Coordinates of C-alpha atoms in Angstrom, one line a residue:
Chain H
M1 CA -22.8 32.7 44.6
K2 CA -19.9 30.3 44.7
Q3 CA -20.5 27.0 42.9
K4 CA -20.0 23.8 44.8
T5 CA -17.0 21.7 43.4
A6 CA -18.3 18.3 42.0
V7 CA -14.9 16.7 41.2
K8 CA -11.5 17.9 42.5
I9 CA -8.3 16.4 41.2
D10 CA -4.9 17.2 42.8
D11 CA -1.6 16.4 41.4
L12 CA -2.9 13.3 39.4
T13 CA -0.2 11.4 37.5
V14 CA -1.0 8.1 35.8
A15 CA 1.5 5.9 34.0
Y16 CA 1.3 2.9 31.7
N17 CA 4.5 0.8 32.2
Y18 CA 6.3 3.8 33.9
K19 CA 5.5 6.1 30.9
P20 CA 3.3 9.0 32.2
V21 CA 0.2 9.5 30.2
L22 CA -1.2 12.1 32.5
W23 CA 1.2 14.3 34.3
D24 CA 0.5 16.3 37.4
I25 CA -3.1 17.3 36.7
D26 CA -4.9 19.7 38.9
L27 CA -8.6 20.1 38.1
E28 CA -11.7 21.4 39.7
I29 CA -15.0 20.7 38.0
P30 CA -17.8 22.9 39.4
E31 CA -21.2 21.4 39.9
G32 CA -23.8 21.7 37.2
V33 CA -21.5 22.2 34.2
L34 CA -21.7 20.3 30.9
M35 CA -17.9 20.0 30.2
A36 CA -16.0 18.7 27.2
I37 CA -12.6 17.2 27.7
V38 CA -10.7 17.9 24.4
G39 CA -7.2 17.1 23.2
P40 CA -5.4 15.1 20.5
N41 CA -5.2 11.3 20.4
G42 CA -3.1 9.9 23.2
A43 CA -3.7 13.1 25.3
G44 CA -5.0 10.9 28.1
K45 CA -8.6 11.9 27.9
S46 CA -10.1 8.5 28.6
T47 CA -7.3 7.7 31.0
L48 CA -8.3 10.8 33.1
I49 CA -11.9 9.5 33.3
K50 CA -10.7 6.0 34.3
A51 CA -8.4 7.4 36.9
I52 CA -11.2 9.5 38.4
L53 CA -13.4 6.4 38.6
G54 CA -10.7 4.2 40.1
I55 CA -10.6 1.9 37.1
L56 CA -6.9 2.8 36.7
K57 CA -4.6 3.3 39.6
P58 CA -2.7 6.6 39.6
I59 CA 0.9 6.6 40.7
A60 CA 0.4 10.0 42.4
G61 CA -2.2 12.4 43.4
S62 CA -5.8 12.3 44.6
V63 CA -9.4 12.5 43.3
T64 CA -12.3 13.5 45.4
I65 CA -16.1 13.5 44.4
Y66 CA -17.9 16.2 46.5
G67 CA -15.0 16.1 48.9
K68 CA -14.8 12.3 49.5
P69 CA -12.8 9.6 47.7
Y70 CA -14.6 7.9 44.8
E71 CA -15.1 4.6 46.6
K72 CA -17.4 6.3 49.1
Q73 CA -19.3 8.2 46.4
R74 CA -19.9 5.5 43.8
Q75 CA -23.7 6.0 44.0
L76 CA -23.3 9.6 42.9
V77 CA -21.4 8.8 39.7
A78 CA -22.5 7.2 36.3
Y79 CA -20.1 6.1 33.6
V80 CA -20.5 5.5 29.9
P81 CA -17.5 3.8 28.5
Q82 CA -16.4 4.0 24.9
K83 CA -18.8 2.0 22.8
G84 CA -16.0 0.0 21.3
S85 CA -14.8 -1.2 24.8
V86 CA -17.4 -3.9 25.0
D87 CA -18.3 -7.0 22.8
W88 CA -21.7 -6.2 21.2
D89 CA -22.1 -9.8 20.3
F90 CA -22.6 -10.6 24.0
P91 CA -25.8 -12.7 24.3
T92 CA -28.0 -10.0 26.1
T93 CA -30.8 -7.6 25.2
A94 CA -31.1 -3.8 25.3
L95 CA -33.2 -4.0 28.4
D96 CA -30.8 -6.2 30.3
V97 CA -27.8 -3.8 29.4
V98 CA -29.8 -0.9 30.9
K99 CA -30.6 -3.0 34.0
M100 CA -26.8 -3.3 34.6
G101 CA -26.9 0.4 35.5
T102 CA -28.9 -0.6 38.6
Y103 CA -26.4 -3.1 39.8
G104 CA -24.4 -0.5 41.6
S105 CA -27.2 0.5 44.0
L106 CA -28.0 -3.2 44.5
G107 CA -24.5 -4.1 45.6
W108 CA -23.1 -7.6 45.6
I109 CA -25.3 -10.7 45.4
K110 CA -28.8 -9.0 45.4
R111 CA -30.6 -9.4 42.1
P112 CA -32.5 -6.7 40.2
G113 CA -36.3 -7.1 40.6
Q114 CA -39.4 -5.3 39.3
K115 CA -38.3 -1.9 40.7
E116 CA -35.1 -2.1 38.7
K117 CA -36.9 -3.3 35.6
K118 CA -39.3 -0.4 35.8
A119 CA -36.4 2.1 36.1
A120 CA -34.7 0.5 33.1
L121 CA -37.8 0.7 31.0
E122 CA -38.2 4.4 31.9
A123 CA -34.6 5.1 30.9
L124 CA -35.1 3.3 27.6
E125 CA -38.3 5.4 27.0
K126 CA -36.2 8.6 27.7
V127 CA -33.7 7.8 24.9
G128 CA -36.4 6.6 22.5
M129 CA -35.3 2.9 22.6
L130 CA -38.3 1.4 24.2
P131 CA -39.5 -0.4 21.1
F132 CA -36.2 -2.2 21.0
K133 CA -36.0 -3.4 24.5
N134 CA -35.9 -7.0 23.7
R135 CA -33.6 -6.8 20.7
Q136 CA -30.3 -8.4 21.0
I137 CA -27.6 -5.7 21.2
S138 CA -25.7 -6.9 18.1
Q139 CA -28.9 -6.2 16.1
L140 CA -28.9 -2.5 17.0
S141 CA -27.2 0.2 14.9
G142 CA -24.3 2.1 16.3
G143 CA -26.5 5.1 17.3
Q144 CA -29.0 2.7 19.0
Q145 CA -26.2 1.0 21.0
Q146 CA -25.0 4.4 22.1
R147 CA -28.5 5.4 23.3
V148 CA -28.7 2.1 25.2
F149 CA -25.4 3.0 26.9
L150 CA -26.8 6.4 27.7
A151 CA -30.0 4.8 29.1
R152 CA -27.8 2.6 31.3
A153 CA -26.2 5.7 32.8
L154 CA -29.5 7.4 33.3
V155 CA -30.9 4.6 35.2
Q156 CA -28.1 5.1 37.7
N157 CA -29.8 8.4 38.7
A158 CA -26.4 9.9 39.5
S159 CA -25.2 13.4 40.2
I160 CA -22.2 13.2 38.0
Y161 CA -22.0 11.6 34.5
F162 CA -18.8 10.7 32.8
M163 CA -19.1 9.8 29.1
D164 CA -16.2 8.6 26.9
E165 CA -16.9 9.7 23.3
P166 CA -20.6 9.3 23.2
F167 CA -20.8 10.7 19.7
Q168 CA -18.4 8.3 18.1
G169 CA -20.0 6.4 15.2
V170 CA -23.5 7.7 15.7
D171 CA -25.8 9.3 13.2
A172 CA -26.8 13.0 13.3
T173 CA -30.2 12.4 14.8
T174 CA -28.7 10.3 17.6
E175 CA -26.1 13.0 18.3
I176 CA -28.8 15.6 18.6
A177 CA -30.9 13.4 20.8
I178 CA -28.0 12.6 23.1
I179 CA -26.9 16.2 23.4
N180 CA -30.4 17.2 24.3
I181 CA -30.5 14.7 27.0
L182 CA -27.2 15.9 28.4
K183 CA -28.5 19.5 28.4
E184 CA -31.6 18.4 30.3
L185 CA -29.3 16.6 32.9
R186 CA -27.4 19.9 33.3
K187 CA -30.7 21.8 33.7
A188 CA -31.5 19.3 36.5
G189 CA -28.4 20.4 38.3
K190 CA -26.3 17.4 37.3
T191 CA -22.7 17.6 36.3
V192 CA -21.8 16.0 32.9
I193 CA -18.3 15.4 31.7
V194 CA -17.7 14.2 28.1
V195 CA -14.6 13.2 26.3
H196 CA -15.2 14.9 22.9
H197 CA -13.6 14.9 19.6
D198 CA -15.4 17.4 17.3
L199 CA -14.0 20.7 18.1
Q200 CA -16.6 22.5 15.9
T201 CA -19.4 21.5 18.1
V202 CA -17.8 22.4 21.4
P203 CA -19.3 26.0 21.7
E204 CA -22.7 24.7 20.6
Y205 CA -22.9 21.8 23.0
F206 CA -20.9 22.6 26.1
D207 CA -20.6 25.5 28.5
W208 CA -17.3 24.3 30.1
V209 CA -14.2 22.9 28.6
T210 CA -10.9 21.3 29.6
F211 CA -7.9 21.3 27.3
L212 CA -5.7 18.2 27.9
N213 CA -2.6 16.9 26.4
V214 CA -0.8 14.8 29.0
K215 CA -0.8 18.0 31.1
K216 CA -3.8 20.1 31.7
I217 CA -3.5 23.2 29.3
A218 CA -6.6 25.1 30.4
T219 CA -10.0 24.7 32.0
G220 CA -12.9 27.0 32.3
P221 CA -16.1 28.4 30.6
V222 CA -16.2 27.8 26.9
K223 CA -16.9 31.5 26.2
D224 CA -13.6 32.6 28.1
I225 CA -11.1 30.0 27.1
F226 CA -12.2 28.2 24.0
N227 CA -9.9 30.1 21.7
D228 CA -7.1 29.7 19.1
D229 CA -4.4 30.2 21.7
N230 CA -5.5 27.3 23.9
L231 CA -6.2 25.1 20.8
T232 CA -2.7 25.7 19.5
K233 CA -1.2 25.0 22.8
T234 CA -3.2 21.7 23.0
Y235 CA -2.9 20.4 19.5
G236 CA 0.6 21.9 18.8
I237 CA -0.4 23.4 15.4
N238 CA -1.6 26.7 14.5
Y239 CA -5.3 26.3 15.0
K240 CA -8.1 28.5 13.8
V241 CA -11.7 27.8 14.6
S242 CA -14.7 29.9 13.7
I243 CA -16.9 30.0 16.7
Q244 CA -20.5 30.2 15.5
E245 CA -22.6 32.7 17.3
Chain L
M1 CA -27.8 -51.4 32.3
N2 CA -25.9 -52.4 35.4
S3 CA -25.0 -50.1 38.3
A4 CA -21.5 -49.5 37.2
Q5 CA -22.7 -48.3 33.8
L6 CA -25.2 -46.0 35.5
E7 CA -22.4 -44.7 37.8
I8 CA -20.2 -43.9 34.8
Q9 CA -22.9 -42.0 33.0
L10 CA -23.8 -40.0 36.1
I11 CA -20.2 -39.1 36.7
A12 CA -19.7 -38.1 33.0
S13 CA -22.9 -36.0 33.1
L14 CA -21.9 -34.2 36.3
V15 CA -18.4 -33.5 34.8
A16 CA -20.0 -32.2 31.7
V17 CA -22.2 -29.8 33.6
A18 CA -19.4 -28.7 35.9
C19 CA -17.3 -27.8 32.8
A20 CA -20.1 -26.2 30.8
I21 CA -20.7 -23.5 33.4
P22 CA -17.3 -21.9 33.7
G23 CA -16.7 -22.8 30.0
T24 CA -19.6 -20.5 29.0
F25 CA -17.9 -17.6 30.6
L26 CA -14.5 -18.4 29.3
V27 CA -15.9 -18.5 25.8
L28 CA -17.6 -15.1 26.3
R29 CA -14.5 -13.6 27.7
K30 CA -12.5 -15.0 24.7
M31 CA -10.3 -17.0 27.1
A32 CA -10.9 -20.5 25.7
M33 CA -7.2 -21.0 25.5
I34 CA -6.6 -20.3 29.1
S35 CA -8.6 -23.6 29.9
D36 CA -6.2 -25.4 27.7
A37 CA -3.3 -23.9 29.6
I38 CA -4.8 -24.8 33.0
S39 CA -5.7 -28.3 32.0
H40 CA -2.1 -29.0 31.1
S41 CA -0.2 -27.1 33.8
I42 CA -2.1 -28.6 36.7
L43 CA -0.1 -31.8 36.0
P44 CA 2.9 -30.9 38.3
G45 CA 0.3 -30.0 41.0
I46 CA -1.3 -33.4 40.6
V47 CA 1.9 -35.3 40.7
V48 CA 3.1 -33.5 43.9
G49 CA -0.4 -34.0 45.4
F50 CA -0.3 -37.7 44.5
L51 CA 3.2 -38.1 46.0
I52 CA 2.0 -36.6 49.3
T53 CA -1.5 -38.2 49.5
H54 CA -1.2 -41.4 47.3
D55 CA -4.8 -40.8 46.3
L56 CA -6.0 -39.3 43.1
N57 CA -9.3 -38.4 44.7
S58 CA -7.9 -36.6 47.7
P59 CA -9.2 -33.0 48.3
L60 CA -5.7 -31.9 49.1
L61 CA -4.5 -33.1 45.7
I62 CA -7.4 -31.2 44.1
L63 CA -6.5 -28.0 45.9
L64 CA -2.7 -28.3 45.1
A65 CA -3.5 -28.9 41.4
A66 CA -6.0 -26.1 41.3
L67 CA -3.3 -23.9 42.8
T68 CA -1.0 -24.7 39.9
G69 CA -3.8 -23.6 37.6
I70 CA -4.0 -20.2 39.3
I71 CA -0.3 -19.9 39.1
T72 CA -0.5 -20.5 35.4
V73 CA -3.0 -17.7 34.9
V74 CA -0.9 -15.3 37.1
L75 CA 2.3 -16.2 35.1
V76 CA 0.5 -15.7 31.8
E77 CA -0.8 -12.4 32.9
Y78 CA 2.6 -11.3 34.3
I79 CA 4.5 -12.2 31.0
Q80 CA 1.7 -10.5 28.9
K81 CA 1.8 -7.3 31.1
T82 CA 5.5 -6.7 30.2
G83 CA 4.2 -5.9 26.8
L84 CA 7.1 -7.9 25.3
V85 CA 4.9 -10.8 24.0
K86 CA 1.2 -11.3 23.2
E87 CA -1.3 -13.2 25.3
D88 CA -1.3 -16.3 23.1
T89 CA 2.5 -16.4 23.1
A90 CA 2.6 -16.1 26.9
I91 CA 0.1 -19.0 27.2
G92 CA 2.3 -21.0 24.8
L93 CA 5.3 -20.3 27.0
V94 CA 3.8 -21.1 30.4
F95 CA 1.9 -24.2 30.1
P96 CA 4.3 -26.5 28.2
A97 CA 6.9 -25.5 30.9
L98 CA 4.7 -26.6 33.7
F99 CA 3.4 -29.6 31.9
S100 CA 6.8 -30.9 31.1
I101 CA 7.8 -30.5 34.8
G102 CA 4.9 -32.8 35.5
V103 CA 5.9 -35.3 32.9
I104 CA 9.5 -35.5 34.2
M105 CA 8.2 -35.9 37.8
I106 CA 6.0 -38.8 36.7
A107 CA 8.8 -40.5 34.8
K108 CA 11.3 -40.1 37.8
N109 CA 8.7 -41.6 40.2
A110 CA 7.1 -44.2 37.9
D111 CA 8.2 -47.0 40.1
D112 CA 6.5 -45.6 43.2
V113 CA 3.3 -44.1 41.9
H114 CA 0.4 -45.6 40.0
L115 CA 0.1 -42.7 37.7
D116 CA 1.1 -42.6 34.0
V117 CA 1.0 -40.1 31.4
D118 CA -1.8 -41.8 29.3
A119 CA -4.1 -41.8 32.3
V120 CA -3.4 -38.1 32.9
L121 CA -4.1 -37.3 29.3
L122 CA -7.0 -39.4 28.6
G123 CA -8.6 -40.2 32.0
E124 CA -9.8 -43.5 33.2
L125 CA -13.7 -43.1 33.5
A126 CA -14.2 -46.8 33.0
F127 CA -12.4 -47.5 36.3
A128 CA -14.2 -44.9 38.3
P129 CA -16.8 -47.3 39.8
F130 CA -14.0 -49.4 41.3
D131 CA -12.7 -46.7 43.6
R132 CA -15.5 -46.4 46.2
L133 CA -16.1 -44.2 49.1
I134 CA -16.6 -46.5 52.1
I135 CA -17.4 -45.0 55.5
D136 CA -17.9 -47.4 58.5
G137 CA -18.3 -50.3 56.1
T138 CA -21.1 -48.6 54.2
D139 CA -20.7 -48.2 50.4
L140 CA -21.5 -44.6 49.5
G141 CA -20.8 -44.9 45.7
P142 CA -17.7 -44.1 43.7
K143 CA -15.3 -41.5 45.1
S144 CA -15.3 -39.6 41.7
L145 CA -18.9 -39.1 41.9
W146 CA -18.6 -37.4 45.3
I147 CA -15.6 -35.3 44.2
V148 CA -17.3 -34.2 41.0
G149 CA -20.6 -33.7 42.8
T150 CA -19.1 -31.5 45.3
I151 CA -17.3 -29.3 42.8
L152 CA -20.5 -29.1 40.8
F153 CA -22.4 -28.1 43.9
I154 CA -19.9 -25.3 44.7
T155 CA -20.0 -24.1 41.0
I156 CA -23.7 -23.9 40.9
T157 CA -23.9 -22.1 44.3
L158 CA -21.3 -19.5 43.1
L159 CA -23.1 -19.1 39.8
F160 CA -26.4 -18.4 41.4
T161 CA -24.9 -16.1 43.9
F162 CA -22.7 -14.1 41.6
F163 CA -24.6 -14.4 38.4
K164 CA -25.1 -10.6 38.1
E165 CA -21.5 -9.8 38.9
L166 CA -20.2 -12.4 36.4
K167 CA -22.5 -11.0 33.7
V168 CA -21.6 -7.4 34.1
S169 CA -17.9 -7.9 34.4
T170 CA -17.8 -10.2 31.4
F171 CA -19.8 -7.8 29.3
D172 CA -18.3 -4.5 30.4
K173 CA -15.3 -4.6 32.7
G174 CA -15.1 -0.7 32.8
L175 CA -18.6 -0.4 34.1
A176 CA -18.2 -3.3 36.6
A177 CA -15.1 -1.5 38.0
S178 CA -16.9 1.8 38.2
L179 CA -19.8 0.2 40.1
G180 CA -17.5 -1.4 42.6
F181 CA -17.6 -5.0 41.4
S182 CA -13.8 -5.6 41.2
P183 CA -13.2 -7.3 37.9
A184 CA -10.0 -8.8 39.3
I185 CA -11.9 -10.6 42.1
I186 CA -14.4 -11.9 39.7
H187 CA -11.7 -12.9 37.2
Y188 CA -9.7 -14.8 39.8
G189 CA -12.9 -16.4 41.2
L190 CA -13.7 -17.7 37.7
M191 CA -10.1 -18.9 37.2
S192 CA -10.3 -20.7 40.5
V193 CA -13.5 -22.5 39.7
S194 CA -12.1 -23.4 36.2
S195 CA -9.0 -24.8 37.8
V196 CA -10.9 -26.8 40.5
T197 CA -13.3 -28.1 37.8
T198 CA -10.5 -29.0 35.5
V199 CA -8.8 -31.1 38.2
G200 CA -12.1 -32.7 39.3
A201 CA -12.7 -33.6 35.7
F202 CA -9.3 -34.6 34.8
D203 CA -9.7 -37.9 36.5
A204 CA -12.7 -38.7 34.4
V205 CA -11.8 -37.4 31.0
G206 CA -8.1 -36.4 31.2
A207 CA -6.2 -33.2 30.7
I208 CA -6.7 -32.8 27.0
L209 CA -10.4 -33.7 26.7
V210 CA -11.6 -31.5 29.5
V211 CA -10.9 -28.5 27.3
A212 CA -13.4 -29.9 24.8
L213 CA -16.0 -30.2 27.6
M214 CA -15.5 -26.6 28.6
I215 CA -15.4 -25.0 25.2
A216 CA -17.5 -27.1 22.7
P217 CA -20.8 -26.9 24.4
A218 CA -20.5 -23.2 25.1
A219 CA -19.3 -22.5 21.5
A220 CA -22.4 -24.4 20.2
A221 CA -24.8 -22.6 22.6
Y222 CA -23.3 -19.2 21.6
L223 CA -24.5 -19.7 18.1
L224 CA -28.1 -20.5 19.2
T225 CA -29.2 -17.9 21.6
K226 CA -29.2 -14.2 22.4
D227 CA -29.7 -14.7 26.1
L228 CA -27.0 -15.5 28.7
K229 CA -29.2 -17.8 30.8
K230 CA -30.3 -19.8 27.8
M231 CA -26.8 -20.0 26.6
L232 CA -25.9 -21.6 30.0
T233 CA -28.8 -23.9 29.9
L234 CA -28.0 -25.0 26.3
S235 CA -24.3 -25.5 27.1
I236 CA -25.3 -27.8 30.0
G237 CA -27.8 -29.7 27.8
F238 CA -25.2 -30.2 25.1
G239 CA -22.7 -31.3 27.7
I240 CA -25.1 -33.9 29.2
F241 CA -26.2 -35.1 25.9
S242 CA -22.7 -35.6 24.7
A243 CA -21.6 -37.3 27.9
L244 CA -24.5 -39.9 27.6
L245 CA -24.3 -40.5 23.9
G246 CA -20.5 -40.6 24.1
Y247 CA -20.7 -43.3 26.7
W248 CA -22.9 -45.5 24.6
V249 CA -20.8 -44.9 21.4
A250 CA -17.8 -46.0 23.4
H251 CA -19.8 -49.0 24.7
W252 CA -20.8 -50.1 21.1
L253 CA -17.4 -49.5 19.7
D254 CA -15.5 -50.7 22.7
A255 CA -13.5 -47.6 22.6
S256 CA -12.3 -44.9 25.0
I257 CA -15.2 -43.2 26.8
A258 CA -13.5 -39.8 26.9
G259 CA -12.5 -40.1 23.3
S260 CA -16.1 -40.9 22.3
I261 CA -17.6 -38.1 24.4
T262 CA -15.2 -35.6 22.8
T263 CA -16.1 -36.9 19.3
V264 CA -19.8 -36.5 20.0
L265 CA -19.1 -32.9 21.3
G266 CA -17.3 -32.2 18.1
I267 CA -20.2 -33.5 16.0
V268 CA -22.8 -31.5 18.1
F269 CA -20.8 -28.4 17.5
L270 CA -20.4 -29.1 13.7
I271 CA -24.2 -29.7 13.3
V272 CA -25.0 -26.4 15.2
Y273 CA -22.4 -24.6 13.2
L274 CA -24.0 -25.7 9.9
F275 CA -27.6 -25.4 10.9
A276 CA -28.0 -22.8 13.6
P277 CA -31.0 -20.7 12.5
T278 CA -29.3 -17.3 12.3
K279 CA -25.6 -17.7 12.9
G280 CA -25.1 -21.0 11.1
I281 CA -23.2 -21.4 7.9
I282 CA -26.2 -22.3 5.8
A283 CA -28.3 -19.5 7.2
V284 CA -25.5 -17.0 6.5
L285 CA -25.1 -18.2 2.9
Y286 CA -28.8 -18.1 2.4
R287 CA -29.0 -14.6 3.9
E288 CA -26.2 -13.4 1.6
K289 CA -27.9 -14.7 -1.5
Q290 CA -31.2 -13.0 -0.3
Q291 CA -29.4 -9.7 0.2
R292 CA -28.0 -9.9 -3.4
T293 CA -31.5 -10.5 -4.7
E294 CA -32.8 -7.6 -2.6
V295 CA -30.1 -5.2 -3.8
S296 CA -31.1 -6.0 -7.3
L297 CA -34.8 -5.5 -6.5
L298 CA -34.0 -2.1 -5.1
T299 CA -31.8 -1.1 -8.1
F300 CA -34.8 -2.2 -10.3
L301 CA -37.5 -0.3 -8.3
L302 CA -35.3 2.8 -8.3
H303 CA -34.9 2.5 -12.0
L304 CA -38.7 2.4 -12.4
K305 CA -39.1 5.4 -10.1
N306 CA -36.6 7.4 -12.0
H307 CA -38.0 6.7 -15.5
D308 CA -41.6 7.3 -16.7
E309 CA -40.8 6.5 -20.4
I310 CA -42.4 3.3 -21.6
S311 CA -39.3 2.2 -23.4
E312 CA -37.4 2.2 -20.1
R313 CA -40.1 0.1 -18.3
H314 CA -40.4 -2.8 -20.8
V315 CA -39.8 -6.3 -19.3
K316 CA -37.2 -6.9 -22.0
H317 CA -35.4 -3.7 -21.0
L318 CA -34.2 -5.3 -17.9
N319 CA -31.9 -7.6 -19.8
E320 CA -30.7 -5.0 -22.2
H321 CA -30.3 -1.9 -20.2
I322 CA -29.7 -2.9 -16.6
N323 CA -27.5 -5.6 -17.9
W324 CA -29.0 -8.5 -16.1
Q325 CA -29.1 -12.2 -17.0
K326 CA -32.6 -13.6 -17.7
V327 CA -32.7 -15.7 -14.6
R328 CA -31.8 -12.8 -12.4
S329 CA -34.3 -10.6 -14.0
K330 CA -37.1 -13.2 -13.6
T331 CA -36.1 -13.7 -9.8
V332 CA -36.3 -9.9 -9.3
L333 CA -39.6 -9.5 -11.2
D334 CA -41.2 -12.4 -9.3
L335 CA -40.1 -11.0 -6.0
A336 CA -41.3 -7.5 -6.8
Q337 CA -44.7 -8.9 -8.0
K338 CA -45.0 -11.2 -5.0
N339 CA -44.7 -8.3 -2.7
N340 CA -47.2 -6.2 -4.8
M341 CA -44.6 -3.6 -5.6
I342 CA -45.1 -3.7 -9.3
T343 CA -47.8 -4.4 -11.8
I344 CA -47.1 -5.7 -15.3
E345 CA -49.3 -4.8 -18.2
N346 CA -48.4 -5.7 -21.8
N347 CA -44.9 -6.3 -20.6
I348 CA -44.8 -2.8 -19.4
V349 CA -43.7 -2.6 -15.7
S350 CA -45.2 0.0 -13.3
L351 CA -44.6 0.8 -9.7
T352 CA -47.6 0.2 -7.3
E353 CA -48.2 2.7 -4.5
K354 CA -46.6 0.2 -2.1
G355 CA -43.6 -0.2 -4.4
D356 CA -43.2 3.6 -4.6
E357 CA -43.4 4.1 -0.9
F358 CA -41.0 1.2 -0.3
T359 CA -38.4 2.6 -2.7
S360 CA -38.5 6.1 -1.1
K361 CA -38.2 4.6 2.4
A362 CA -35.3 2.4 1.4
I363 CA -33.4 5.1 -0.4
D364 CA -34.0 7.4 2.5
Y365 CA -32.6 4.8 4.9
I366 CA -29.5 4.2 2.8
I367 CA -28.7 7.9 2.6
T368 CA -29.5 8.9 6.1
N369 CA -28.9 5.6 7.9
E370 CA -31.8 6.4 10.2
D371 CA -33.5 3.3 11.6
A372 CA -36.8 4.5 12.8
Q373 CA -38.9 4.3 9.7
I374 CA -37.7 1.0 8.3
E375 CA -38.4 -1.0 11.4
D376 CA -41.4 -2.8 9.8
M377 CA -39.4 -3.6 6.7
K378 CA -36.8 -5.6 8.8
D379 CA -39.1 -8.5 9.2
D380 CA -39.5 -9.0 5.4
F381 CA -36.1 -8.0 4.1
F382 CA -32.6 -9.1 5.2
L383 CA -31.1 -6.1 3.7
F384 CA -32.1 -3.8 6.5
R385 CA -31.1 -6.1 9.3
G386 CA -27.8 -4.6 10.2

């Protein structure tokens, strides 16, 4: 059976001040995979996600979500930015941050009501953060903040989830909790795309992987392409990983 | 109180509210300096508007001046985007340039226009009641009141309509963009409101002091609350309070109203800065002291847990072996006893069950950094509150 394509990227080039950070990327992400994007610092991993979501404007190429441009498919997509990209001293509570995930389906002007609150509370429950719903976000630990971000994506009830380094600065328990939720999402037929740093855990966590370093190096099932050859091509040094069975 | 006094206070209060609302978002977006830039660079816009309309309260003048404010923001962002200078440098380059153009224009036209630099910088609130809106011979009150009232009405309407969008784009620009709330539209919307408000307020408090009205109430409110709506309410409250008290201070001292309002704002901020319950300086110092004591307590409890020998658990031992001063030892012992964590018999200290459990949990937390099990301890101990 041929899998549907969730995200299709054609000839995508993105530049900051005329310096390309992503060069001529072609990428097809099949529906229902849990995919890691790996590559060295400055490889354009976050940029790729931002370009897919229309946060950055590419200078060439196109992106489609289930065959249509992103602007028409916003409802299908949830995004978890890097934790460091927001000000955690912002005067708001965990529940309020999760509610922001419902803003997309509400559209302009309309305010969240009881239905949105209920959905937000359920999402907090799923990530084990319900007891902290009224806590100010600066009073949460790094792992708890990341769980709140995950809950905010869950509340969007999307088909495709983009996450930018969700394991950065979180404790081991949170990392396991997050990956379990991501695996559940995949089981439910969702597509999950994660910018990931820890190469050791790639085979354990993910079933699909994309190697990226300004250009796309390789993409495919972890068991087929996660090897020393591709790692060396991506990171530029002779790479050896021991893949745990 | 006569009607002129009442009118001045009303205008000052409305100006304060109109400034506090965009000011709150500027503070949260770390853009306080932009309001300074706008407030100065609207000057050429005001002068050009004044030369055309010969009326400081004309809506055309307000729009022209607000446009200069937007141009300032665009220029700052353009210069910053080149990557050659940082944002603060860009601000420092743009607004003096525009402001100086305004100053020269005033000087060149001083004979024709009733506009001087003093009035622009400090405002003329005391004269506001003299310039009245009269339609068909009916006196409808001071023109400034109508101008500021209209601006405030628009600001409040926009705030209520786009509160959700303002909140999400201020907190998380990336998310806002991905959800389809263009951060650029919201950004320029906020900049437009800030510019219009600055122009409207400029007549009352002048170009320099309008910055204080935007930033000081929001900065004080920021230290007091964890809720955006409460922060807005508090900012507005501080603004009105300072406007009214400032007016009366000026009255008693026979001094500038704008100067007095700003001084009160400064004092309000200072008081909050010192005494805010969690973020204030005094609270922070107290917390640090408590944390030091708690670390000592934990060190002491851990020592007891690790040593069964009586010689190691003698009260005197604290001074000798753990190397603490007498006062510190006593503070720690008292704290431990108060919390029923230790018992002292014949000067020999023993851990109670509670003390033993507390120590294990605390050590566990410090090693694993897992939060779940120490939630109940956070209420009693500063050490565990992030």
